[in-house]
């Protein structure tokens, strides 16, 4: 894309525009509808409220856009997302975004669909069908000039990265040059989506080729690669375990991508234990438990379940999992699980479940050593097109020892600082901004538990009360503060935070984040308290 690219022609809705909840609109235009037309039947058994307050919708949109910001460069974010991209509807199955022009809609659909889907999952904790609409009546097909520009953008992107792929279809380099051609391509994509031998969100960026191998994970990588090459034969059941953020999720997606590439006829089902539980609740409510089991067995060649330890205490899900495991195992299908514990260490599961998980090849992923951490940082920096000197890389690698996720978080923070300030990152700046000290032997490891304990210590409240159901004023405030800090420091999804505190969905942490943000802004004494708590971390 040259510097003469006419952004103004495509990205501005009108020279005279008035903001409405962050969405540019033309003067005198009717307000955008938040709910779907009355003629559209609402999905059955919604997991979330059918009507969402505009403030909650705004906050969800903000969190999703913040996640998107991590994966695209500042120019792209400013052009296609900053003031042009708004969430306008959300139900049990689908999330709808509205953009200001048809051109932006085409660009996002063709180049950033995977990024948007990933941001939705990170924010809301599960996958949704994603729909894009153009604001108002401006939904006509692109002009030939628009099409040529868009085609050039796609071809340039493909030359850099290869043809992009999400979990439903391969993005084409072709751009429709007529309404009939547009409908034809849409029909072809729907057919490809229906024929795709997989369900569940597969991250096309997580592959064996960009998984950094070291002494801490070489056995896990070798085992995963063997399974990907011969699913159902070498190790019919594979169980990867280790602390959070060490690469387990990367490996299971690498397995799925390898199978999709080399054995496209095999059907893959990839999910998390929590998603299984949510689906089972819906199926039970609609008397479709048998259909639930069929989803995970009928025609499935490879079943991948992330965070299998979340089966603990879920009696109904354990019952269904027992039958699913037996069915696939008896038919020599591939089973893959991840966990932060060994099967023996998972409390609250039936012995027959523990026995079956224990029959798998169990491989531990350990914390990466210094050399591996350096290699990971260099690889991630290269992927993000962000240069860091060796002395800065070595500083981060020496100080951040906990997980790959924390290493990447440090990198993202520095890149964000550079993108906002355009100040070159030197060793002193990195040390101060990330609060690192290579002379301290053991840097503090910030986790969900350590944050919750620090909040309990500060407010002098029993730890169990913060994670409990008490609604007294002091405990509710402490719980809200803990949720806010977990979100800020660990970038956990709202659903992950909700589950840690025993809540059913993302609404409680969403409300908590908004309460704390407003109070920090309006109450200097409270803002000082938050700084004191953060110093305890």
Short mmCIF file of C-alpha atoms in Angstrom, two decimals:
data_model
loop_
_atom_site.label_atom_id
_atom_site.label_comp_id
_atom_site.label_asym_id
_atom_site.label_seq_id
_atom_site.Cartn_x
_atom_site.Cartn_y
_atom_site.Cartn_z
CA UNK A 1 0.00 0.00 0.00
CA UNK A 2 1.57 3.32 -1.05
CA UNK A 3 1.47 6.54 0.85
CA UNK A 4 -0.99 7.87 -1.74
CA UNK A 5 -3.66 5.34 -0.74
CA UNK A 6 -6.90 7.40 -0.56
CA UNK A 7 -7.99 6.57 2.97
CA UNK A 8 -10.24 9.62 3.13
CA UNK A 9 -12.28 8.35 0.19
CA UNK A 10 -13.19 5.10 1.94
CA UNK A 11 -12.93 5.62 5.66
CA UNK A 12 -15.05 8.74 6.13
CA UNK A 13 -18.78 8.39 6.28
CA UNK A 14 -19.46 12.10 5.88
CA UNK A 15 -17.53 15.30 6.29
CA UNK A 16 -20.16 16.36 8.84
CA UNK A 17 -20.65 13.52 11.29
CA UNK A 18 -21.87 13.21 14.85
CA UNK A 19 -20.68 10.42 17.17
CA UNK A 20 -23.24 8.04 18.58
CA UNK A 21 -21.67 5.54 21.02
CA UNK A 22 -18.40 5.74 19.12
CA UNK A 23 -20.01 5.18 15.66
CA UNK A 24 -19.70 8.00 13.09
CA UNK A 25 -23.06 8.73 11.44
CA UNK A 26 -24.38 11.17 8.89
CA UNK A 27 -26.34 14.16 10.06
CA UNK A 28 -30.06 13.53 10.47
CA UNK A 29 -29.53 9.80 9.99
CA UNK A 30 -31.72 7.53 12.13
CA UNK A 31 -30.07 5.97 15.18
CA UNK A 32 -28.68 2.47 14.54
CA UNK A 33 -30.82 -0.35 15.81
CA UNK A 34 -29.30 -2.44 18.62
CA UNK A 35 -31.72 -5.35 18.42
CA UNK A 36 -32.52 -7.53 15.43
CA UNK A 37 -35.64 -7.01 13.31
CA UNK A 38 -38.86 -8.41 14.73
CA UNK A 39 -39.13 -10.86 11.86
CA UNK A 40 -35.96 -12.64 12.92
CA UNK A 41 -36.46 -15.46 15.37
CA UNK A 42 -34.29 -15.21 18.45
CA UNK A 43 -32.06 -18.22 19.24
CA UNK A 44 -33.34 -20.61 21.84
CA UNK A 45 -31.72 -21.00 25.25
CA UNK A 46 -29.48 -17.90 25.29
CA UNK A 47 -26.50 -18.00 27.59
CA UNK A 48 -26.54 -14.22 27.96
CA UNK A 49 -29.42 -11.81 28.53
CA UNK A 50 -31.48 -11.18 25.39
CA UNK A 51 -31.24 -7.43 25.99
CA UNK A 52 -27.88 -5.94 26.89
CA UNK A 53 -27.56 -2.49 28.34
CA UNK A 54 -25.95 0.00 25.97
CA UNK A 55 -23.19 0.65 28.52
CA UNK A 56 -22.38 -3.07 28.70
CA UNK A 57 -22.40 -3.26 24.90
CA UNK A 58 -20.05 -0.29 24.71
CA UNK A 59 -17.68 -1.88 27.20
CA UNK A 60 -17.68 -5.22 25.39
CA UNK A 61 -16.89 -3.41 22.16
CA UNK A 62 -14.04 -1.56 23.84
CA UNK A 63 -12.54 -4.79 25.23
CA UNK A 64 -12.79 -6.53 21.85
CA UNK A 65 -11.14 -3.60 20.08
CA UNK A 66 -8.35 -3.54 22.66
CA UNK A 67 -7.70 -7.22 21.89
CA UNK A 68 -7.70 -6.48 18.15
CA UNK A 69 -5.18 -3.67 18.73
CA UNK A 70 -2.62 -6.27 19.91
CA UNK A 71 -2.71 -8.17 16.59
CA UNK A 72 -2.69 -5.38 13.99
CA UNK A 73 -0.29 -2.53 13.43
CA UNK A 74 -1.31 1.00 14.51
CA UNK A 75 -2.00 2.24 10.99
CA UNK A 76 -4.33 -0.68 10.25
CA UNK A 77 -6.07 -0.29 13.58
CA UNK A 78 -6.60 3.42 13.05
CA UNK A 79 -7.86 2.89 9.51
CA UNK A 80 -10.26 -0.01 10.01
CA UNK A 81 -11.16 -0.27 13.71
CA UNK A 82 -10.51 2.82 15.84
CA UNK A 83 -13.55 4.98 14.97
CA UNK A 84 -15.18 2.82 12.32
CA UNK A 85 -15.97 -0.49 14.06
CA UNK A 86 -18.73 -0.95 16.66
CA UNK A 87 -20.54 -3.89 18.29
CA UNK A 88 -24.30 -3.50 17.77
CA UNK A 89 -25.86 -6.84 18.72
CA UNK A 90 -25.06 -9.99 20.69
CA UNK A 91 -27.13 -13.09 21.32
CA UNK A 92 -26.48 -16.68 22.34
CA UNK A 93 -24.94 -17.68 19.02
CA UNK A 94 -23.89 -14.58 17.11
CA UNK A 95 -22.21 -11.24 17.54
CA UNK A 96 -22.83 -8.39 15.10
CA UNK A 97 -20.43 -5.58 14.28
CA UNK A 98 -21.27 -2.46 12.28
CA UNK A 99 -18.75 -0.50 10.21
CA UNK A 100 -19.08 2.85 8.52
CA UNK A 101 -18.49 1.95 4.86
CA UNK A 102 -18.90 -1.03 2.58
CA UNK A 103 -15.21 -0.83 1.72
CA UNK A 104 -14.15 -1.29 5.36
CA UNK A 105 -16.57 -4.21 5.67
CA UNK A 106 -14.91 -5.93 2.70
CA UNK A 107 -11.40 -5.32 4.05
CA UNK A 108 -12.21 -6.70 7.52
CA UNK A 109 -14.02 -9.74 6.11
CA UNK A 110 -11.17 -10.57 3.74
CA UNK A 111 -8.13 -9.79 5.91
CA UNK A 112 -9.04 -9.50 9.58
CA UNK A 113 -11.79 -12.07 10.18
CA UNK A 114 -9.44 -14.39 12.09
CA UNK A 115 -8.18 -11.48 14.21
CA UNK A 116 -11.72 -10.38 15.08
CA UNK A 117 -12.77 -13.94 15.94
CA UNK A 118 -9.71 -14.37 18.17
CA UNK A 119 -10.46 -11.08 19.96
CA UNK A 120 -14.06 -12.16 20.58
CA UNK A 121 -12.92 -15.46 22.10
CA UNK A 122 -10.32 -13.70 24.29
CA UNK A 123 -12.91 -11.22 25.57
CA UNK A 124 -16.05 -13.32 25.93
CA UNK A 125 -14.45 -16.72 26.50
CA UNK A 126 -16.12 -18.60 23.65
CA UNK A 127 -16.63 -18.59 19.89
CA UNK A 128 -19.56 -16.79 18.26
CA UNK A 129 -20.81 -16.56 14.71
CA UNK A 130 -19.54 -13.20 13.48
CA UNK A 131 -21.61 -10.90 11.29
CA UNK A 132 -20.61 -7.58 9.75
CA UNK A 133 -23.02 -4.90 8.58
CA UNK A 134 -22.60 -1.50 7.07
CA UNK A 135 -24.22 1.40 8.92
CA UNK A 136 -27.39 2.85 7.40
CA UNK A 137 -28.34 2.14 3.81
CA UNK A 138 -24.83 2.42 2.44
CA UNK A 139 -24.51 -1.24 1.47
CA UNK A 140 -24.18 -1.07 -2.30
CA UNK A 141 -21.50 -3.08 -4.05
CA UNK A 142 -18.03 -1.61 -4.40
CA UNK A 143 -17.04 0.52 -7.33
CA UNK A 144 -14.52 -0.90 -9.76
CA UNK A 145 -11.87 1.42 -8.29
CA UNK A 146 -12.64 0.18 -4.78
CA UNK A 147 -12.42 -3.41 -5.98
CA UNK A 148 -9.04 -2.89 -7.62
CA UNK A 149 -7.63 -1.30 -4.46
CA UNK A 150 -9.00 -4.08 -2.28
CA UNK A 151 -7.65 -6.72 -4.64
CA UNK A 152 -4.21 -5.12 -4.51
CA UNK A 153 -4.33 -5.07 -0.71
CA UNK A 154 -5.21 -8.76 -0.59
CA UNK A 155 -2.51 -9.74 -3.06
CA UNK A 156 0.08 -7.73 -1.12
CA UNK A 157 -0.98 -9.36 2.15
CA UNK A 158 -0.83 -12.82 0.58
CA UNK A 159 2.65 -12.16 -0.82
CA UNK A 160 3.82 -11.33 2.70
CA UNK A 161 2.07 -14.04 4.65
CA UNK A 162 0.76 -16.64 2.25
CA UNK A 163 -2.97 -17.18 1.79
CA UNK A 164 -4.71 -16.60 5.14
CA UNK A 165 -7.11 -19.21 6.49
CA UNK A 166 -9.61 -19.26 9.29
CA UNK A 167 -11.47 -22.28 10.57
CA UNK A 168 -14.23 -22.17 7.97
CA UNK A 169 -12.83 -21.39 4.54
CA UNK A 170 -9.75 -20.33 2.58
CA UNK A 171 -9.75 -16.64 1.72
CA UNK A 172 -9.62 -16.06 -2.03
CA UNK A 173 -7.44 -13.53 -3.81
CA UNK A 174 -10.33 -12.77 -6.14
CA UNK A 175 -12.54 -9.73 -5.67
CA UNK A 176 -16.08 -9.82 -7.10
CA UNK A 177 -16.47 -7.38 -10.00
CA UNK A 178 -20.28 -7.62 -10.17
CA UNK A 179 -23.25 -8.30 -7.93
CA UNK A 180 -23.76 -11.73 -9.54
CA UNK A 181 -20.12 -12.68 -9.00
CA UNK A 182 -20.37 -11.54 -5.38
CA UNK A 183 -23.36 -13.80 -4.78
CA UNK A 184 -21.62 -16.69 -6.52
CA UNK A 185 -18.52 -16.40 -4.33
CA UNK A 186 -20.65 -16.09 -1.20
CA UNK A 187 -22.47 -19.28 -2.17
CA UNK A 188 -19.18 -21.11 -2.79
CA UNK A 189 -17.84 -20.02 0.61
CA UNK A 190 -20.96 -21.28 2.36
CA UNK A 191 -20.54 -24.66 0.63
CA UNK A 192 -16.89 -24.80 1.71
CA UNK A 193 -17.87 -23.87 5.25
CA UNK A 194 -20.43 -26.68 5.40
CA UNK A 195 -17.97 -29.19 3.95
CA UNK A 196 -15.08 -28.31 6.24
CA UNK A 197 -14.03 -31.45 8.15
CA UNK A 198 -13.72 -29.70 11.49
CA UNK A 199 -15.64 -27.79 14.10
CA UNK A 200 -14.35 -25.50 16.78
CA UNK A 201 -12.04 -22.54 16.40
CA UNK A 202 -8.61 -23.49 15.05
CA UNK A 203 -5.96 -20.78 15.27
CA UNK A 204 -4.22 -20.86 11.89
CA UNK A 205 -1.23 -18.95 13.29
CA UNK A 206 -0.26 -21.66 15.79
CA UNK A 207 1.87 -24.18 13.92
CA UNK A 208 4.84 -26.43 14.58
CA UNK A 209 6.98 -24.17 12.43
CA UNK A 210 6.65 -21.23 14.85
CA UNK A 211 6.71 -23.24 18.09
CA UNK A 212 10.06 -22.60 19.76
CA UNK A 213 11.52 -25.89 20.96
CA UNK A 214 13.87 -26.15 23.93
CA UNK A 215 14.81 -28.59 26.67
CA UNK A 216 11.60 -27.76 28.57
CA UNK A 217 9.22 -28.79 25.81
CA UNK A 218 11.11 -30.92 23.27
CA UNK A 219 9.41 -34.15 24.36
CA UNK A 220 5.97 -32.55 24.21
CA UNK A 221 6.71 -31.15 20.75
CA UNK A 222 7.95 -34.53 19.49
CA UNK A 223 4.90 -36.34 20.89
CA UNK A 224 2.50 -33.80 19.42
CA UNK A 225 4.19 -34.00 16.01
CA UNK A 226 4.01 -37.81 16.05
CA UNK A 227 0.29 -37.65 16.80
CA UNK A 228 -0.27 -35.06 14.04
CA UNK A 229 1.49 -37.27 11.49
CA UNK A 230 -0.30 -40.51 12.45
CA UNK A 231 -3.51 -39.62 14.32
CA UNK A 232 -5.02 -42.58 16.13
CA UNK A 233 -2.01 -44.87 15.60
CA UNK A 234 1.16 -43.82 17.45
CA UNK A 235 -0.34 -42.48 20.69
CA UNK A 236 -4.16 -42.88 20.56
CA UNK A 237 -4.45 -40.69 23.67
CA UNK A 238 -2.10 -37.78 24.37
CA UNK A 239 -2.20 -35.78 27.61
CA UNK A 240 -0.14 -32.57 27.74
CA UNK A 241 0.15 -30.93 31.15
CA UNK A 242 1.99 -28.05 32.78
CA UNK A 243 1.44 -24.59 34.22
CA UNK A 244 -0.60 -22.01 32.34
CA UNK A 245 1.08 -20.14 29.50
CA UNK A 246 3.79 -22.67 28.60
CA UNK A 247 2.57 -23.64 25.12
CA UNK A 248 0.01 -26.42 25.56
CA UNK A 249 -2.65 -24.57 23.59
CA UNK A 250 -0.14 -23.73 20.85
CA UNK A 251 0.69 -27.41 20.42
CA UNK A 252 -2.91 -28.62 20.15
CA UNK A 253 -3.65 -26.02 17.48
CA UNK A 254 -0.42 -26.98 15.72
CA UNK A 255 -1.64 -30.58 15.68
CA UNK A 256 -4.99 -29.50 14.22
CA UNK A 257 -3.37 -27.34 11.54
CA UNK A 258 -0.96 -30.10 10.55
CA UNK A 259 -3.82 -32.59 10.17
CA UNK A 260 -5.90 -30.09 8.17
CA UNK A 261 -2.98 -29.60 5.81
CA UNK A 262 -1.86 -33.19 5.35
CA UNK A 263 -5.01 -35.22 6.08
CA UNK A 264 -7.88 -32.90 5.11
CA UNK A 265 -10.39 -35.78 4.97
CA UNK A 266 -10.19 -36.27 8.75
CA UNK A 267 -12.77 -34.51 10.90
CA UNK A 268 -11.37 -32.61 13.88
CA UNK A 269 -13.32 -31.47 16.91
CA UNK A 270 -11.43 -28.96 19.07
CA UNK A 271 -13.00 -27.41 22.15
CA UNK A 272 -12.43 -26.60 25.81
CA UNK A 273 -13.85 -28.46 28.76
CA UNK A 274 -15.79 -25.36 29.77
CA UNK A 275 -17.39 -25.07 26.32
CA UNK A 276 -18.46 -28.70 26.54
CA UNK A 277 -20.13 -27.98 29.87
CA UNK A 278 -21.99 -24.94 28.47
CA UNK A 279 -23.16 -26.93 25.45
CA UNK A 280 -24.33 -29.77 27.67
CA UNK A 281 -26.36 -27.39 29.82
CA UNK A 282 -28.06 -26.04 26.70
CA UNK A 283 -28.65 -29.53 25.31
CA UNK A 284 -30.10 -30.78 28.59
CA UNK A 285 -32.42 -27.80 28.82
CA UNK A 286 -33.73 -28.59 25.32
CA UNK A 287 -33.83 -32.39 25.90
CA UNK A 288 -31.10 -32.94 23.31
CA UNK A 289 -28.44 -34.71 25.38
CA UNK A 290 -28.18 -37.46 22.77
CA UNK A 291 -27.49 -34.87 20.06
CA UNK A 292 -24.78 -33.41 22.29
CA UNK A 293 -22.98 -36.76 22.45
CA UNK A 294 -23.32 -37.26 18.68
CA UNK A 295 -21.63 -33.91 18.09
CA UNK A 296 -18.45 -35.19 19.72
CA UNK A 297 -18.50 -38.70 18.28
CA UNK A 298 -20.33 -38.97 14.97
CA UNK A 299 -17.77 -38.83 12.19
CA UNK A 300 -15.11 -37.36 14.52
CA UNK A 301 -11.58 -38.64 13.89
CA UNK A 302 -9.67 -36.36 16.26
CA UNK A 303 -11.09 -34.97 19.52
CA UNK A 304 -9.06 -32.24 21.24
CA UNK A 305 -10.16 -30.91 24.64
CA UNK A 306 -8.31 -28.04 26.32
CA UNK A 307 -8.21 -27.70 30.15
CA UNK A 308 -9.66 -31.13 30.88
CA UNK A 309 -9.08 -30.55 34.62
CA UNK A 310 -12.23 -28.39 34.56
CA UNK A 311 -14.20 -31.65 34.60
CA UNK A 312 -13.71 -31.55 38.38
CA UNK A 313 -17.05 -31.42 40.13
CA UNK A 314 -19.08 -31.49 36.89
CA UNK A 315 -20.93 -34.77 37.34
CA UNK A 316 -23.14 -34.46 34.26
CA UNK A 317 -20.26 -33.52 31.96
CA UNK A 318 -18.17 -36.37 33.36
CA UNK A 319 -20.94 -38.83 32.52
CA UNK A 320 -21.11 -37.65 28.91
CA UNK A 321 -17.31 -37.50 28.62
CA UNK A 322 -17.06 -41.11 29.82
CA UNK A 323 -19.25 -42.32 26.96
CA UNK A 324 -17.58 -40.03 24.40
CA UNK A 325 -14.13 -41.30 25.43
CA UNK A 326 -15.22 -44.94 25.20
CA UNK A 327 -16.89 -44.48 21.82
CA UNK A 328 -13.88 -42.81 20.17
CA UNK A 329 -11.32 -45.03 21.88
CA UNK A 330 -13.11 -48.21 20.76
CA UNK A 331 -13.09 -46.93 17.17
CA UNK A 332 -9.34 -46.16 17.33
CA UNK A 333 -9.79 -42.40 17.03
CA UNK A 334 -7.30 -39.83 18.32
CA UNK A 335 -7.88 -38.20 21.71
CA UNK A 336 -5.82 -35.21 22.91
CA UNK A 337 -6.14 -33.39 26.24
CA UNK A 338 -4.39 -30.54 28.01
CA UNK A 339 -4.38 -29.74 31.70
CA UNK A 340 -2.47 -27.88 34.37
CA UNK A 341 -2.41 -31.09 36.47
CA UNK A 342 -1.70 -34.77 36.00
CA UNK A 343 -4.79 -37.03 36.01
CA UNK A 344 -3.86 -38.20 39.51
CA UNK A 345 -3.81 -34.60 40.81
CA UNK A 346 -7.29 -33.64 39.55
CA UNK A 347 -9.66 -33.69 42.51
CA UNK A 348 -13.39 -34.13 42.06
CA UNK A 349 -13.46 -36.56 39.12
CA UNK A 350 -14.73 -40.13 39.10
CA UNK A 351 -12.18 -42.91 39.28
CA UNK A 352 -13.28 -44.30 35.90
CA UNK A 353 -12.52 -40.89 34.34
CA UNK A 354 -9.15 -40.70 36.11
CA UNK A 355 -8.28 -44.20 34.86
CA UNK A 356 -9.06 -43.34 31.26
CA UNK A 357 -7.12 -40.10 31.35
CA UNK A 358 -4.27 -41.95 33.05
CA UNK A 359 -4.09 -44.40 30.14
CA UNK A 360 -2.94 -41.60 27.82
CA UNK A 361 0.67 -40.73 27.10
CA UNK A 362 1.25 -37.96 29.67
CA UNK A 363 3.93 -35.42 28.76
CA UNK A 364 4.85 -32.44 30.93
CA UNK A 365 5.77 -29.02 29.57
CA UNK A 366 8.07 -27.25 32.00
CA UNK A 367 9.04 -23.64 32.39
CA UNK A 368 11.44 -22.62 29.59
CA UNK A 369 15.11 -22.21 30.38
CA UNK A 370 17.02 -19.00 29.63
CA UNK A 371 18.10 -20.00 26.10
CA UNK A 372 14.56 -21.01 25.17
CA UNK A 373 13.14 -17.78 26.60
CA UNK A 374 15.57 -15.75 24.50
CA UNK A 375 14.63 -17.72 21.39
CA UNK A 376 10.91 -17.25 22.12
CA UNK A 377 11.29 -13.49 22.51
CA UNK A 378 13.23 -13.16 19.27
CA UNK A 379 10.67 -15.26 17.40
CA UNK A 380 7.71 -13.29 18.78
CA UNK A 381 9.43 -9.97 18.06
CA UNK A 382 10.06 -11.04 14.48
CA UNK A 383 6.42 -12.08 14.06
CA UNK A 384 5.32 -8.64 15.27
CA UNK A 385 7.89 -6.86 13.09
CA UNK A 386 9.33 -5.23 16.20
CA UNK A 387 13.08 -4.89 16.68
CA UNK A 388 14.61 -5.23 20.15
CA UNK A 389 18.32 -5.20 20.85
CA UNK A 390 19.95 -8.29 22.31
CA UNK A 391 20.56 -6.57 25.64
CA UNK A 392 16.82 -5.87 26.03
CA UNK A 393 15.88 -9.40 25.00
CA UNK A 394 18.36 -10.81 27.50
CA UNK A 395 17.01 -8.56 30.26
CA UNK A 396 13.43 -9.72 29.74
CA UNK A 397 14.50 -13.36 29.42
CA UNK A 398 16.48 -13.21 32.68
CA UNK A 399 13.67 -11.57 34.64
CA UNK A 400 10.49 -13.11 33.22
CA UNK A 401 10.74 -16.81 33.98
CA UNK A 402 7.15 -17.81 34.61
CA UNK A 403 5.61 -18.52 31.20
CA UNK A 404 5.68 -17.93 27.46
CA UNK A 405 2.52 -15.86 27.85
CA UNK A 406 4.26 -13.48 30.26
CA UNK A 407 7.21 -13.16 27.89
CA UNK A 408 4.86 -12.20 25.07
CA UNK A 409 3.01 -9.82 27.36
CA UNK A 410 6.26 -7.97 28.08
CA UNK A 411 6.91 -7.72 24.36
CA UNK A 412 3.39 -6.44 23.67
CA UNK A 413 3.73 -3.77 26.38
CA UNK A 414 6.98 -2.47 24.90
CA UNK A 415 5.58 -2.47 21.38
CA UNK A 416 2.49 -0.65 22.58
CA UNK A 417 4.67 1.99 24.23
CA UNK A 418 6.71 2.41 21.04
CA UNK A 419 3.60 2.62 18.83
CA UNK A 420 2.10 5.32 21.03
CA UNK A 421 5.21 7.43 21.68
CA UNK A 422 7.54 6.55 18.76
CA UNK A 423 10.39 6.63 21.26
CA UNK A 424 13.12 4.07 20.60
CA UNK A 425 13.24 1.37 23.26
CA UNK A 426 16.60 1.24 25.04
CA UNK A 427 17.73 -0.89 27.96
CA UNK A 428 16.97 1.68 30.66
CA UNK A 429 13.51 2.43 29.31
CA UNK A 430 12.65 -1.28 29.10
CA UNK A 431 13.90 -1.86 32.65
CA UNK A 432 11.84 1.01 34.08
CA UNK A 433 8.69 0.51 32.01
CA UNK A 434 8.47 -3.23 32.70
CA UNK A 435 9.76 -2.83 36.29
CA UNK A 436 12.49 -5.43 35.82
CA UNK A 437 15.66 -5.95 37.79
CA UNK A 438 18.06 -8.63 36.55
CA UNK A 439 19.89 -8.56 39.89
CA UNK A 440 16.87 -9.92 41.74
CA UNK A 441 17.20 -13.68 41.61
CA UNK A 442 13.51 -14.46 41.85
CA UNK A 443 11.17 -11.98 40.21
CA UNK A 444 7.70 -12.00 41.68
CA UNK A 445 5.33 -14.26 39.76
CA UNK A 446 1.96 -12.56 39.34
CA UNK A 447 -0.90 -15.05 39.08
CA UNK A 448 -4.64 -15.07 39.66
CA UNK A 449 -4.03 -16.52 43.12
CA UNK A 450 -1.30 -14.04 44.04
CA UNK A 451 -3.49 -11.09 43.01
CA UNK A 452 -6.44 -12.39 45.00
CA UNK A 453 -4.23 -12.97 48.05
CA UNK A 454 -2.78 -9.44 47.81
CA UNK A 455 -6.28 -7.93 47.67
CA UNK A 456 -7.40 -10.04 50.65
CA UNK A 457 -4.30 -8.99 52.60
CA UNK A 458 -4.84 -5.29 51.86
CA UNK A 459 -8.52 -5.24 52.81
CA UNK A 460 -7.96 -7.67 55.72
CA UNK A 461 -10.61 -10.03 54.39
CA UNK A 462 -10.38 -13.86 54.42
CA UNK A 463 -9.37 -15.18 51.01
CA UNK A 464 -12.33 -17.54 50.94
CA UNK A 465 -14.78 -14.64 51.32
CA UNK A 466 -13.48 -12.89 48.19
CA UNK A 467 -14.11 -16.01 46.12
CA UNK A 468 -17.31 -16.75 48.00
CA UNK A 469 -20.85 -15.46 47.60
CA UNK A 470 -20.96 -12.85 50.35
CA UNK A 471 -22.56 -9.57 49.26
CA UNK A 472 -21.43 -7.32 52.08
CA UNK A 473 -20.15 -3.97 50.88
CA UNK A 474 -16.50 -4.49 51.87
CA UNK A 475 -16.24 -7.96 50.35
CA UNK A 476 -17.98 -6.96 47.12
CA UNK A 477 -15.51 -4.08 46.67
CA UNK A 478 -12.52 -6.37 47.31
CA UNK A 479 -13.90 -8.87 44.79
CA UNK A 480 -14.35 -6.13 42.19
CA UNK A 481 -10.79 -4.89 42.75
CA UNK A 482 -9.42 -8.43 42.36
CA UNK A 483 -11.33 -8.91 39.10
CA UNK A 484 -10.03 -5.59 37.78
CA UNK A 485 -6.40 -6.35 38.63
CA UNK A 486 -6.59 -9.87 37.17
CA UNK A 487 -7.91 -8.41 33.93
CA UNK A 488 -5.30 -5.63 33.84
CA UNK A 489 -2.23 -7.67 34.73
CA UNK A 490 -2.96 -11.11 33.27
CA UNK A 491 -5.26 -10.25 30.33
CA UNK A 492 -7.65 -13.00 31.34
CA UNK A 493 -10.96 -13.10 29.48
CA UNK A 494 -14.08 -11.96 31.28
CA UNK A 495 -15.39 -15.53 31.25
CA UNK A 496 -12.16 -16.91 32.74
CA UNK A 497 -12.41 -14.36 35.55
CA UNK A 498 -16.06 -15.22 36.11
CA UNK A 499 -15.31 -18.93 36.41
CA UNK A 500 -12.50 -18.32 38.90
CA UNK A 501 -14.94 -16.47 41.14
CA UNK A 502 -17.71 -19.02 40.68
CA UNK A 503 -19.86 -16.88 38.39
CA UNK A 504 -21.81 -18.24 35.45
CA UNK A 505 -21.00 -15.68 32.77
CA UNK A 506 -19.02 -12.55 31.95
CA UNK A 507 -21.55 -9.97 33.21
CA UNK A 508 -20.25 -9.77 36.81
CA UNK A 509 -16.59 -9.10 35.94
CA UNK A 510 -17.69 -6.72 33.18
CA UNK A 511 -19.66 -4.67 35.70
CA UNK A 512 -16.79 -4.87 38.22
CA UNK A 513 -14.26 -3.53 35.72
CA UNK A 514 -16.50 -0.58 34.93
CA UNK A 515 -17.10 0.21 38.63
CA UNK A 516 -13.38 0.18 39.48
CA UNK A 517 -12.41 2.25 36.43
CA UNK A 518 -14.93 4.94 37.28
CA UNK A 519 -13.92 5.01 40.93
CA UNK A 520 -10.22 5.30 40.08
CA UNK A 521 -11.07 8.26 37.86
CA UNK A 522 -13.32 10.05 40.34
CA UNK A 523 -11.85 9.12 43.75
CA UNK A 524 -8.17 10.06 44.31
CA UNK A 525 -8.07 8.21 47.65
CA UNK A 526 -9.27 5.01 46.00
CA UNK A 527 -6.77 5.49 43.16
CA UNK A 528 -4.00 5.68 45.77
CA UNK A 529 -5.31 2.48 47.39
CA UNK A 530 -5.12 0.70 44.02
CA UNK A 531 -1.47 1.73 43.66
CA UNK A 532 -0.73 0.40 47.15
CA UNK A 533 -2.36 -2.93 46.29
CA UNK A 534 -0.39 -3.18 43.04
CA UNK A 535 2.83 -2.64 44.99
CA UNK A 536 1.99 -5.79 46.95
CA UNK A 537 1.93 -7.90 43.78
#
